[in-house]
Coordinates of C-alpha atoms in Angstrom, one line a residue:
Chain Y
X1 CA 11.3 39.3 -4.9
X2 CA 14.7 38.9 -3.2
X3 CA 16.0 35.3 -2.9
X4 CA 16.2 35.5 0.8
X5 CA 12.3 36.9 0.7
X6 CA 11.3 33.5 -0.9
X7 CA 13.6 31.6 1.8
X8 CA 11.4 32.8 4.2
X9 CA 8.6 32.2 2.3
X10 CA 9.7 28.5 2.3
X11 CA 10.9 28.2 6.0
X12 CA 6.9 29.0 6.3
X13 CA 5.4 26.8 3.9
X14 CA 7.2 23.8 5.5
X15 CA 6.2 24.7 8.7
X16 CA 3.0 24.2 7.8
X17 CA 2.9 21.6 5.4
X18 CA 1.7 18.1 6.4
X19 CA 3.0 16.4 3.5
X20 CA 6.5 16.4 2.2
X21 CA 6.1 19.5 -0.8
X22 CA 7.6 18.9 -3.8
X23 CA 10.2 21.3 -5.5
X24 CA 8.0 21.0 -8.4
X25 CA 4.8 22.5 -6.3
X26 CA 7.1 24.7 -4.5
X27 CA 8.0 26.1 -7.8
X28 CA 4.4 26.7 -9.1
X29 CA 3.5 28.0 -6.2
X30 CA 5.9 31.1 -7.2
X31 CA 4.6 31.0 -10.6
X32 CA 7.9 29.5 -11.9
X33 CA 9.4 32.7 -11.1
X34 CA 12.3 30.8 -9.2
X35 CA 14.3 27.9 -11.1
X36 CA 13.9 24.4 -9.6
X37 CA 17.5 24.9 -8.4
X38 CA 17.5 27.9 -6.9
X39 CA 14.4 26.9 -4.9
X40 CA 16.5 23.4 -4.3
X41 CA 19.4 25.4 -3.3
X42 CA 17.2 27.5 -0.6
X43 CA 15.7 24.3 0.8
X44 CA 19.4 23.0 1.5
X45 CA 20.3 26.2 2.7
X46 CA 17.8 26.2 5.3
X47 CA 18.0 22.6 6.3
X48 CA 21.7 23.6 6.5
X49 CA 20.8 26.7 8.9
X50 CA 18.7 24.3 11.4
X51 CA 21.2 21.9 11.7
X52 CA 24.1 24.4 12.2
X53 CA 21.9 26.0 15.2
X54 CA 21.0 22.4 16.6
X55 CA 17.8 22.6 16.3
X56 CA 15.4 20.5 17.8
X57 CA 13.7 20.4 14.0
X58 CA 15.2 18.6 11.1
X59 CA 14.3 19.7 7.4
X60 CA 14.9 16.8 5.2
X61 CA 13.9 15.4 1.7
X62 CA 11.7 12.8 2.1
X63 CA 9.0 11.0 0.1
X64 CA 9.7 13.3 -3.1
X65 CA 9.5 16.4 -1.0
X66 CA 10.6 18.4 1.7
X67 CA 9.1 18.8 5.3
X68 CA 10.7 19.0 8.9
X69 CA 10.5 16.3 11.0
X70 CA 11.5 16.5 15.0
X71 CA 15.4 15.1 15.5
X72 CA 15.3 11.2 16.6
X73 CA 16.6 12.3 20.3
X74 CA 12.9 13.5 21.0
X75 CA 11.2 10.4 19.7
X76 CA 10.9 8.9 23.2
X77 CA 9.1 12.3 24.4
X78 CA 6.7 12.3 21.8
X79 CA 5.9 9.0 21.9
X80 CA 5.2 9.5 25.9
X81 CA 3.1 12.5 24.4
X82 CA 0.8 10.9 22.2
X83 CA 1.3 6.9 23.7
X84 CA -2.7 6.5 22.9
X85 CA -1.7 6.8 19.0
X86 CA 0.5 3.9 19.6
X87 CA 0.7 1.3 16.9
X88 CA 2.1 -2.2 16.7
X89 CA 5.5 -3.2 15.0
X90 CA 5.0 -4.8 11.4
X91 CA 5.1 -8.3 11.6
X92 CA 8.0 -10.3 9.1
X93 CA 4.8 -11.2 6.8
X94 CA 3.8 -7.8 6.9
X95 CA 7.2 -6.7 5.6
X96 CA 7.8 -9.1 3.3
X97 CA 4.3 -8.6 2.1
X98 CA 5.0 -4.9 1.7
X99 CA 8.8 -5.1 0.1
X100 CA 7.4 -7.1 -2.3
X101 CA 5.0 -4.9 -3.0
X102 CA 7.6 -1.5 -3.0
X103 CA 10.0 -4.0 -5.5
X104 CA 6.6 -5.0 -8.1
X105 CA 3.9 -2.7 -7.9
X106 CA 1.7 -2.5 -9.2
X107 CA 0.8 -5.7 -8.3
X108 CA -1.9 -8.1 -7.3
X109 CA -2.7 -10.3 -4.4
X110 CA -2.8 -13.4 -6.7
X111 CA 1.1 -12.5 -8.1
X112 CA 1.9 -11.4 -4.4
X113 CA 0.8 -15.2 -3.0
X114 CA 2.6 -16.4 -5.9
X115 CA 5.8 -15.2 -4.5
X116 CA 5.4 -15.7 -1.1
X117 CA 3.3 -19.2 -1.7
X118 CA 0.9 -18.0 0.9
X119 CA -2.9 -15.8 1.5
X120 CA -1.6 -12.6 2.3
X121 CA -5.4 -11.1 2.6
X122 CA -5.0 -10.8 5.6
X123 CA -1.5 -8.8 5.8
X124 CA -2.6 -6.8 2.8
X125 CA -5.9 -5.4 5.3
X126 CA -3.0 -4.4 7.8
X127 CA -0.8 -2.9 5.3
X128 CA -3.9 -0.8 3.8
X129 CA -4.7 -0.2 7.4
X130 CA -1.4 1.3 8.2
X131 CA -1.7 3.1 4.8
X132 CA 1.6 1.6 3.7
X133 CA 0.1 0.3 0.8
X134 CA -2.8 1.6 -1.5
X135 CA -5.0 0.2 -4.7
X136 CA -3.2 1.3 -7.2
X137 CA -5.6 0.8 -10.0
X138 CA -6.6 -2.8 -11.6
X139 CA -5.3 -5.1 -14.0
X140 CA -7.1 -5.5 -17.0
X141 CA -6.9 -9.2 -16.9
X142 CA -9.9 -11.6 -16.3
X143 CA -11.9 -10.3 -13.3
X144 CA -9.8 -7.3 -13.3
X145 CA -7.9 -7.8 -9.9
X146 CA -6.9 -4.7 -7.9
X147 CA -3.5 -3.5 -7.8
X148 CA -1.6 -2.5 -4.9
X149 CA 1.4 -0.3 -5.2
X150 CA 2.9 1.9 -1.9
X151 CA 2.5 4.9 -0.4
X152 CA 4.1 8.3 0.5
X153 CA 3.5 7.4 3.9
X154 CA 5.7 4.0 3.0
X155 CA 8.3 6.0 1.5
X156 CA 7.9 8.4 5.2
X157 CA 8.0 5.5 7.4
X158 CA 11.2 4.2 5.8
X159 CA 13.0 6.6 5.2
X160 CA 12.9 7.0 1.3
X161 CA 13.5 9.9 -0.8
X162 CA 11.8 8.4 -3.1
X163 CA 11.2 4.6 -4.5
X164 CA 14.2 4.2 -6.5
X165 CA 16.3 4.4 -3.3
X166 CA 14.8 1.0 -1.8
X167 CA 17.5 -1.3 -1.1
X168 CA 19.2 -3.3 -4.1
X169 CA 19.1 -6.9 -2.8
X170 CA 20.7 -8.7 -6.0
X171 CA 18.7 -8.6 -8.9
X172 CA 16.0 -6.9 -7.0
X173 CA 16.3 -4.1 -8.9
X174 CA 14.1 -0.7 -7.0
X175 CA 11.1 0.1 -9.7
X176 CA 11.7 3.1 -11.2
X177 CA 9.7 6.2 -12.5
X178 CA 6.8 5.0 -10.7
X179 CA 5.2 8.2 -9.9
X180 CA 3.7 8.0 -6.5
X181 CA 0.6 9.7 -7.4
X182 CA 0.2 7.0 -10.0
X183 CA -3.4 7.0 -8.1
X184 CA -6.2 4.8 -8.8
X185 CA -7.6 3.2 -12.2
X186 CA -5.4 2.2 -14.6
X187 CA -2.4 0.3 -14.2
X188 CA 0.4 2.5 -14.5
X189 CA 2.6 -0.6 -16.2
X190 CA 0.9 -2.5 -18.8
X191 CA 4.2 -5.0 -19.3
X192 CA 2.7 -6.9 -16.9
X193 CA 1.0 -8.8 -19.3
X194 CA 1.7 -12.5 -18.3
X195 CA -1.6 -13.7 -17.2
X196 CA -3.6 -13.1 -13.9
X197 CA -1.5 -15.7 -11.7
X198 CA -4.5 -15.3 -9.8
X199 CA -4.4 -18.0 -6.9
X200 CA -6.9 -16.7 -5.1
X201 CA -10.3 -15.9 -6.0
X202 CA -12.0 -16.7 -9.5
X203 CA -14.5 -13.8 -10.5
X204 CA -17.6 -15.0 -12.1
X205 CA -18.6 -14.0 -15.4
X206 CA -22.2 -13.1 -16.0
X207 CA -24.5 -12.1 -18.3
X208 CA -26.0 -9.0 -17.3
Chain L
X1 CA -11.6 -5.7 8.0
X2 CA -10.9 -9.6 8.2
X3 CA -15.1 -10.4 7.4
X4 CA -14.2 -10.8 3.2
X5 CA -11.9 -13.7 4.1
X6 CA -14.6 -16.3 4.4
X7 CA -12.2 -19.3 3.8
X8 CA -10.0 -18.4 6.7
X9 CA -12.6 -19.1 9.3
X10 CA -12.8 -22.5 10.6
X11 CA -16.3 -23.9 12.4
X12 CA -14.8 -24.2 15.9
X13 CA -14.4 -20.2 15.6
X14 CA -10.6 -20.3 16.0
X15 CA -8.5 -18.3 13.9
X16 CA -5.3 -20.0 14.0
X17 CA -3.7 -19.2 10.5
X18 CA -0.1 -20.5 10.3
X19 CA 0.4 -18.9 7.3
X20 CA -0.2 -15.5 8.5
X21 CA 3.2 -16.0 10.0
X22 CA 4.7 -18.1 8.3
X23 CA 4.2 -19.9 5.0
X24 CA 5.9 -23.2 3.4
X25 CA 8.7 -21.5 1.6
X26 CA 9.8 -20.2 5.3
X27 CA 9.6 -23.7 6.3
X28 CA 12.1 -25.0 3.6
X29 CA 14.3 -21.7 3.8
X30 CA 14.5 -22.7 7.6
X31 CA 14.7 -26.4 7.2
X32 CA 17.9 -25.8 4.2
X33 CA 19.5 -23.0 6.8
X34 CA 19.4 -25.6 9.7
X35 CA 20.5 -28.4 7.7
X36 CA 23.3 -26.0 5.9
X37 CA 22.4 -27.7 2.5
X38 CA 23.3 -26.0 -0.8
X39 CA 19.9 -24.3 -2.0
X40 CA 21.0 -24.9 -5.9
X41 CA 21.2 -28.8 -4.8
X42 CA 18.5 -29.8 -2.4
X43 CA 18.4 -33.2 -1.1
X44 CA 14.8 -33.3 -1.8
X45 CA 14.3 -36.9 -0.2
X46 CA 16.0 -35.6 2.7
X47 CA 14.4 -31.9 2.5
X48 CA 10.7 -33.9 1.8
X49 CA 11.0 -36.2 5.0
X50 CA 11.9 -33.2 7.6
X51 CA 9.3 -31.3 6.1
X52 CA 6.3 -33.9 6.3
X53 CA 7.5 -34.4 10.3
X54 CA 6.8 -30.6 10.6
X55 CA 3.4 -31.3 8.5
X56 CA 3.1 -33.9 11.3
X57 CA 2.9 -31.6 14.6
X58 CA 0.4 -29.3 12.6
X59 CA -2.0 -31.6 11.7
X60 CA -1.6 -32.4 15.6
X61 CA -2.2 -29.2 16.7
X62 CA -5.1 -29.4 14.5
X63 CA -4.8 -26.3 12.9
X64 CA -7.3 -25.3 10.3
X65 CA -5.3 -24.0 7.7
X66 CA -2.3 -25.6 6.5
X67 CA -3.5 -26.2 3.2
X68 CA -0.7 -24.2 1.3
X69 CA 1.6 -26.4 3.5
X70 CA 0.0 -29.5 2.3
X71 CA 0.1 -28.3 -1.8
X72 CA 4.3 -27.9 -1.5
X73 CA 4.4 -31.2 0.3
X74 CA 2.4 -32.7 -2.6
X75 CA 5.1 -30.3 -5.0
X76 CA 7.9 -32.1 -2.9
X77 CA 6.6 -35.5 -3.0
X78 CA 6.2 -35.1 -7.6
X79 CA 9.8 -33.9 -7.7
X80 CA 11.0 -36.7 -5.7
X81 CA 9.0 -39.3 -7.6
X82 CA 10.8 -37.5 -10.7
X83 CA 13.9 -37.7 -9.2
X84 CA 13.5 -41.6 -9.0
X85 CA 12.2 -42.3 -12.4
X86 CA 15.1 -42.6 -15.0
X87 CA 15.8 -40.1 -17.4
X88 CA 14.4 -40.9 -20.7
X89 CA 16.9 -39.4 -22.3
X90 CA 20.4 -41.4 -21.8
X91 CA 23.0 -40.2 -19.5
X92 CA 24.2 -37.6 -21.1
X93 CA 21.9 -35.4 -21.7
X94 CA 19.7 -35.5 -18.0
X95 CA 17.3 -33.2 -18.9
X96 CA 15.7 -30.1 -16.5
X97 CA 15.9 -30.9 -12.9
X98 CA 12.8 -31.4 -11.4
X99 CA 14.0 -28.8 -8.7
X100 CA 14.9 -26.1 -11.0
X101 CA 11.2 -24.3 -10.3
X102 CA 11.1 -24.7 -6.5
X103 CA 15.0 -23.3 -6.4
X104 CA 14.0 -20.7 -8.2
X105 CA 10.9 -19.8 -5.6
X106 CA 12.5 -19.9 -2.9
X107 CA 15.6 -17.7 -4.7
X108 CA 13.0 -15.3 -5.4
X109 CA 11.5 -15.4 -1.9
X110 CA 14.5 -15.1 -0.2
X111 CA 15.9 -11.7 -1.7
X112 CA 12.5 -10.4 -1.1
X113 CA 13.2 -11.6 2.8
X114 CA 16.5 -10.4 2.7
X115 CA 14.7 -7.0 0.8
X116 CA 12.2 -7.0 4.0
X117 CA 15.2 -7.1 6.8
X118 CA 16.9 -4.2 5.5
X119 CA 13.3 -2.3 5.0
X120 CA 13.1 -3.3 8.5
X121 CA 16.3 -1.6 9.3
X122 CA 15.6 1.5 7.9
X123 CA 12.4 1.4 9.7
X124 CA 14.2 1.3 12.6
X125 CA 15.9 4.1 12.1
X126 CA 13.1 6.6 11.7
X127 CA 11.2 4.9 13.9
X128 CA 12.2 8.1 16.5
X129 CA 11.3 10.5 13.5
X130 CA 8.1 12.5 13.6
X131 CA 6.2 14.7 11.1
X132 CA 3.5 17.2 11.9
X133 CA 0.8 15.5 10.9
X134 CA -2.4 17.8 10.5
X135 CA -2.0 21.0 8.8
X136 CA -4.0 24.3 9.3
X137 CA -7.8 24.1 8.3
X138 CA -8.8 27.0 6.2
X139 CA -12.4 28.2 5.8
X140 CA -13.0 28.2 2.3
X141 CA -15.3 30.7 1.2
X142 CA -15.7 29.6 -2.4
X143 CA -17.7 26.2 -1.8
X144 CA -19.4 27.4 1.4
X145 CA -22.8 25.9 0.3
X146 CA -23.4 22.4 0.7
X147 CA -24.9 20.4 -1.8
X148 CA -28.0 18.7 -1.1
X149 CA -28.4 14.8 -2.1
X150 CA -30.4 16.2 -4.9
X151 CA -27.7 18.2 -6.2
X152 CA -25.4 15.0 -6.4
X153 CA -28.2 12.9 -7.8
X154 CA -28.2 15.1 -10.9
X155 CA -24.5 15.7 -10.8
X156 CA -24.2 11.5 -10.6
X157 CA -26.8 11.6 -13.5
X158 CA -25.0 13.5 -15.9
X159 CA -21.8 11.2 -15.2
X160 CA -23.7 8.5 -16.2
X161 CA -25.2 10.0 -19.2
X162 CA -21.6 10.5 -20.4
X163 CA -20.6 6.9 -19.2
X164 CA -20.6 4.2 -22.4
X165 CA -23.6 1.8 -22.2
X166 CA -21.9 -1.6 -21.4
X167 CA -23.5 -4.1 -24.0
X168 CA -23.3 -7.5 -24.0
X169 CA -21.4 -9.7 -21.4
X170 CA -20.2 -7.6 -18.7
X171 CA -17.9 -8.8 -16.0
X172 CA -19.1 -9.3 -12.6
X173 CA -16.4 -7.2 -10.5
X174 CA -16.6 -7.5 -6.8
X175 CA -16.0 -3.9 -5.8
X176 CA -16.4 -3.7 -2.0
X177 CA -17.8 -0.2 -0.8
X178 CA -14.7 -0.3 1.9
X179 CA -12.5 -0.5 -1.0
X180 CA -13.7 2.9 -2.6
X181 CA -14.7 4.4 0.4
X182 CA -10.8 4.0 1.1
X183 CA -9.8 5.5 -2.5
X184 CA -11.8 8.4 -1.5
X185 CA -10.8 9.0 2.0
X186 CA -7.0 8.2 0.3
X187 CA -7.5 11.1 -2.0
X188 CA -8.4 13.4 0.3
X189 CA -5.3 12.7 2.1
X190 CA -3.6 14.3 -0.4
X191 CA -5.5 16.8 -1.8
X192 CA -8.5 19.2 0.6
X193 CA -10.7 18.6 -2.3
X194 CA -11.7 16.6 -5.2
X195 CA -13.8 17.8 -7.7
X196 CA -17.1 15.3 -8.2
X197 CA -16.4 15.1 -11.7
X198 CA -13.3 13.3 -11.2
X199 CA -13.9 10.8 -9.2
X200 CA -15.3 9.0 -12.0
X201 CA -12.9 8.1 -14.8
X202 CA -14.0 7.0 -18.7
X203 CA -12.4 3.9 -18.6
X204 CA -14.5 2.8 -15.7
X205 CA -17.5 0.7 -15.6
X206 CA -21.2 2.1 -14.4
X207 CA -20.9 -0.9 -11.8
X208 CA -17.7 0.8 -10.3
X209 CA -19.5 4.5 -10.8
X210 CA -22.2 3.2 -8.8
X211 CA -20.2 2.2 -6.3
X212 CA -18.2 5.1 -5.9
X213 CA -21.0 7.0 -5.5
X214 CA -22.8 4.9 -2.5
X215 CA -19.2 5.1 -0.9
X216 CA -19.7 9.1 -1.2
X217 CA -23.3 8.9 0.2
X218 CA -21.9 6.9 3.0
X219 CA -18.8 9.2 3.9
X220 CA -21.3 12.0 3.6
X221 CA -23.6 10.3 5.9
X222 CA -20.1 9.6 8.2
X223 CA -19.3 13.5 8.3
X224 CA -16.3 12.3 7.1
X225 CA -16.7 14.3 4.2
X226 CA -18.7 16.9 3.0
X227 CA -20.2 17.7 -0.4
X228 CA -19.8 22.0 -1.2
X229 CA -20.7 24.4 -4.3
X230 CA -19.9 27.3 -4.8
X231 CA -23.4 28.4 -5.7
X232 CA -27.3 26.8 -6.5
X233 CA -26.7 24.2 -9.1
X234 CA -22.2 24.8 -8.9
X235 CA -20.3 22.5 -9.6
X236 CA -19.5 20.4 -6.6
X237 CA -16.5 19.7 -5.0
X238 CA -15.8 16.9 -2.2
X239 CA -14.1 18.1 0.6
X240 CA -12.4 16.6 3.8
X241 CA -14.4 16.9 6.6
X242 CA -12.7 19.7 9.0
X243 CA -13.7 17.8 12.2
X244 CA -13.1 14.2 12.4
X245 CA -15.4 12.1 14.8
X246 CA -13.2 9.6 16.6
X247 CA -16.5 7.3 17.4
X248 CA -17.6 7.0 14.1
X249 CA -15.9 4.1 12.6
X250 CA -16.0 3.4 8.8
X251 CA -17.8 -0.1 8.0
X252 CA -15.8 -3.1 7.7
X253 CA -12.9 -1.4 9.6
X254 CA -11.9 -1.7 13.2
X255 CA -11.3 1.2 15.1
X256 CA -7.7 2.2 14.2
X257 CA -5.2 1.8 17.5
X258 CA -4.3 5.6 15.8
X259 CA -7.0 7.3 15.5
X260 CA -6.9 10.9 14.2
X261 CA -7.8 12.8 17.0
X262 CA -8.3 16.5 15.9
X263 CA -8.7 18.7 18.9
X264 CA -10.1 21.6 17.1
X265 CA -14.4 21.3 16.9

C-alpha cells in the first residue's frame, strides 16, 4: 500500500470517528504494517494540509488521539445550530472539585472533602453528569469507597492531549501514566494506602 | 440525581447549601486576601473573630447547612486556646505551631484553586471547539439475534458459578443501580459492544454481580441497550442501542439539558 493510499485511508477514518483514535489503534487497524511514526507523520501531514487550505476543519491531537474538530470562528454558529443542547458553565466548586480530581485520581469523595473541607456529593452528581468525571474503580479500604478519576471527554473539554499536560501549579505535580481507560474495578494506584479519610459516610458491616 | 443525599435536605424543603458554593477554607482564603495577612503567620485571634461575624449572618439567614463552617470555627477556636496556653517546653524550643495543619490546608486548597482557574482558562478556550459527536451506525450482522431474558439468566448463572462463594463476614457495599447502570452506559461510550462475560470481573463480589446485572435488565428494559448473539445459545454481547429515546429518562437522573438526540429511527 502506498503511504499516500493510507493517508487517505486516515483523512477517512477521522472523518468518521467520534472519538479522538489513537496512533496505537490507527496502527492495528493496518495490521502494524505502518510504524507508529510513519502513521504520526501522516496525521501531521494532513492536519498540516487543512490548515494550509484554511479549512473550516481542524485535525488536532486531543485526548490521546486524533480527530477534527470545527475551527473556534464557527462556535457561535453551531451553538445557534444546536442552542437546545445548551449546557450550563461549571461552577468554581465544580472546577475545583474536578481539578482535584484530574491532579489525584483515583480518588474518593471522602479524600476529595478532605481537601476542599466541604460535601462535594452534590458537585461530584454534576461532574458525572457532564461526564467529566467517571468511577474509576474502588478502594479496597473499609467499605470500599468508589473512586473517581476523569474522563476523555475532560481531557476534550479542556483541551488536553493527554493528562500529563494539566497545568503545573507548584508542587501540583499532573499524574502521570494514568491510562485513561484505566476503567472500572480496581484501583489503578494502590500507593494510596493511607487510610479511607472517609468523612462522609460510614458503611456498615454485616454478617451475611 | 440529588435523592442519595439525605442529610442535605432540611424540613422546611429548602435547599440552601452554602457549601455547594463555597466552603470554610474559601471563607479564610477570602478573609486572609482581604485582610492581606501572611498565610504562613495568621493572626488566628484576629482571623477567628472575622470569621465567627460571617458565622453570624449565616446562622441569621438561617441556613440549614453550615455545619462544616461551624467544625473550622471550633478548629479556629482550639488553636487559639493553644496559642494562649504557654509552651511547656521553655522558650527556646516553642514546639509545632498550632497553625502548621490549617496552613497547610488551605496551601493545599489554594493551588488546587489556583489549578481550577487555569483549567478554567483552557476551558475557555475550546469552549468554541466542536467534535462530531455520533458516528455512523453499522448493522451488524454477526449478533443479529437478540437474546432472550432466558438466555442472560443462564449466561448470569454460569458467572456466578465461576464467582468465589463469599464466606464469612461480608461487607455491606452500597452499590446504587444508577451507579452501574452509568459504568455500563460509560462503556458503551467507548466501545459499540461489550461482551457479557466481561462485565463481571473476578475480583468482584456476587453483591456487585447482582447488581450489574439488574442495571443490564433495566437498560434492556430502557432500549438503551440491547442484548445480541450471534446464534441459539451464542455467546452474548451488549450492544449500544442504535436509536436513543429522548423521553426515556434513566432512574435517579434528571433529564439531561443535552440530551442525545439521534435523528436517524
Amino acid at each position: 500500500m502506498e503511504l499516500n493510499d493510507v493517508k487517505k485511508i486516515l483523512e477517512a477514518l477521522l472523518f468518521v470517528a467520534e472519538q479522538p483514535l489513537p496512533v496505537k489503534a490507527l496502527e492495528e487497524l493496518f495490521e502494524k504494517e505502518f510504524s507508529k511514526e510513519q502513521i504520526e507523520t501522516l496525521l501531521q501531514d494532513i492536519a498540516r494540509e487543512y490548515e494550509m487550505r484554511g479549512s473550516a476543519l481542524i485535525m488536532r491531537e486531543i485526548a490521546g488521539g486524533w480527530q477534527f474538530s470545527s475551527r473556534p470562528e464557527f462556535g457561535p454558529w453551531i451553538r445557534k445550530l444546536f442552542k437546545e443542547r445548551l449546557t450550563y458553565k461549571l461552577s468554581n466548586s465544580a472546577l475545583e472539585t474536578l481539578s482535584i480530581i484530574a491532579y489525584k485520581q483515583p480518588i474518593t469523595r471522602g479524600e476529595i472533602e478532605e481537601i476542599r473541607g466541604v460535601e462535594v456529593s452534590a458537585v461530584l452528581d454534576t461532574l458525572m453528569e457532564r461526564r467529566l468525571v467517571k468511577i474509576a474503580g474502588r478502594k479496597e479500604t473499609i467499605g470500599r469507597p468508589l473512586l473517581y478519576g476523569t474522563t476523555a471527554e475532560f481531557l476534550k473539554s479542556f483541551g488536553l492531549k493527554r493528562l500529563e499536560d494539566l497545568p503545573s501549579v507548584e508542587s501540583l505535580v499532573p499524574p502521570a501514566g494514568i491510562e485513561d481507560e484505566a476503567k472500572t474495578e480496581e484501583p489503578a494506584n494502590d500507593s494510596l494506602d493511607k487510610d479511607a479519610a472517609e468523612g462522609s459516610k460510614i458503611e456498615d458491616i454485616e454478617r451475611n | 440525581m440529588g435523592d442519595s443525599n439525605i442529610e442535605s435536605q432540611n424540613t422546611s424543603g429548602i435547599d440552601v447549601r452554602l457549601d455547594n458554593f463555597e466552603g470554610p477554607l474559601d471563607l479564610l482564603l477570602y478573609l486572609i486576601r482581604k485582610d492581606d495577612l501572611d498565610i504562613y503567620d495568621i493572626p488566628i485571634a484576629q482571623i477567628t473573630q472575622e470569621y465567627l461575624s460571617y458565622l453570624d449572618i449565616m446562622k441569621e439567614l438561617n441556613l440549614e447547612s453550615v455545619g462544616s463552617f461551624l467544625v473550622m470555627a471550633s478548629t479556629l477556636m482550639q488553636i487559639k486556646a493553644q496559642m494562649l496556653l504557654p509552651s511547656p517546653e521553655s522558650e527556646e524550643n516553642e514546639g509545632p505551631d498550632p497553625r502548621a495543619e490549617l496552613i497547610n490546608k488551605l496551601l493545599e486548597y489554594q493551588r488546587y484553586k489556583e489549578a481550577a482557574l487555569i483549567l478554567a482558562g483552557y476551558g475557555e478556550k475550546e469552549k468554541d471547539i466542536f467534535y462530531r459527536a455520533a458516528g455512523p451506525e453499522f448493522e451488524n450482522d454477526d449478533f443479529s439475534l437478540t437474546a432472550s431474558v432466558f438466555d442472560l439468566l443462564k449466561s448470569f448463572q454460569r458467572v456466578l458459578d465461576q464467582a468465589p462463594r463469599e464466606i464469612g463476614k461480608i461487607l455491606r457495599e452500597e452499590i446504587p443501580l444508577e451507579v452501574k447502570i452509568r459504568e455500563i452506559l460509560d462503556r458503551l461510550e467507548e466501545n459499540v459492544s461489550i461482551g457479557f462475560a466481561e462485565l463481571f470481573t473476578p475480583g468482584m463480589s456476587r453483591r456487585e454481580m447482582i447488581v450489574i446485572f439488574l442495571a443490564l435488565l433495566e437498560l434492556i428494559r430502557l432500549r438503551q441497550i440491547s442484548a445480541r448473539q450471534s446464534e441459539m445459545f451464542g455467546e452474548i454481547r451488549i450492544f449500544r442501542e442504535a436509536v436513543v429515546l429522548a423521553e426515556t429518562s434513566i432512574p435517579g437522573e434528571e433529564p439531561s439539558p443535552n440530551p442525545p438526540t439521534e435523528a436517524n429511527s
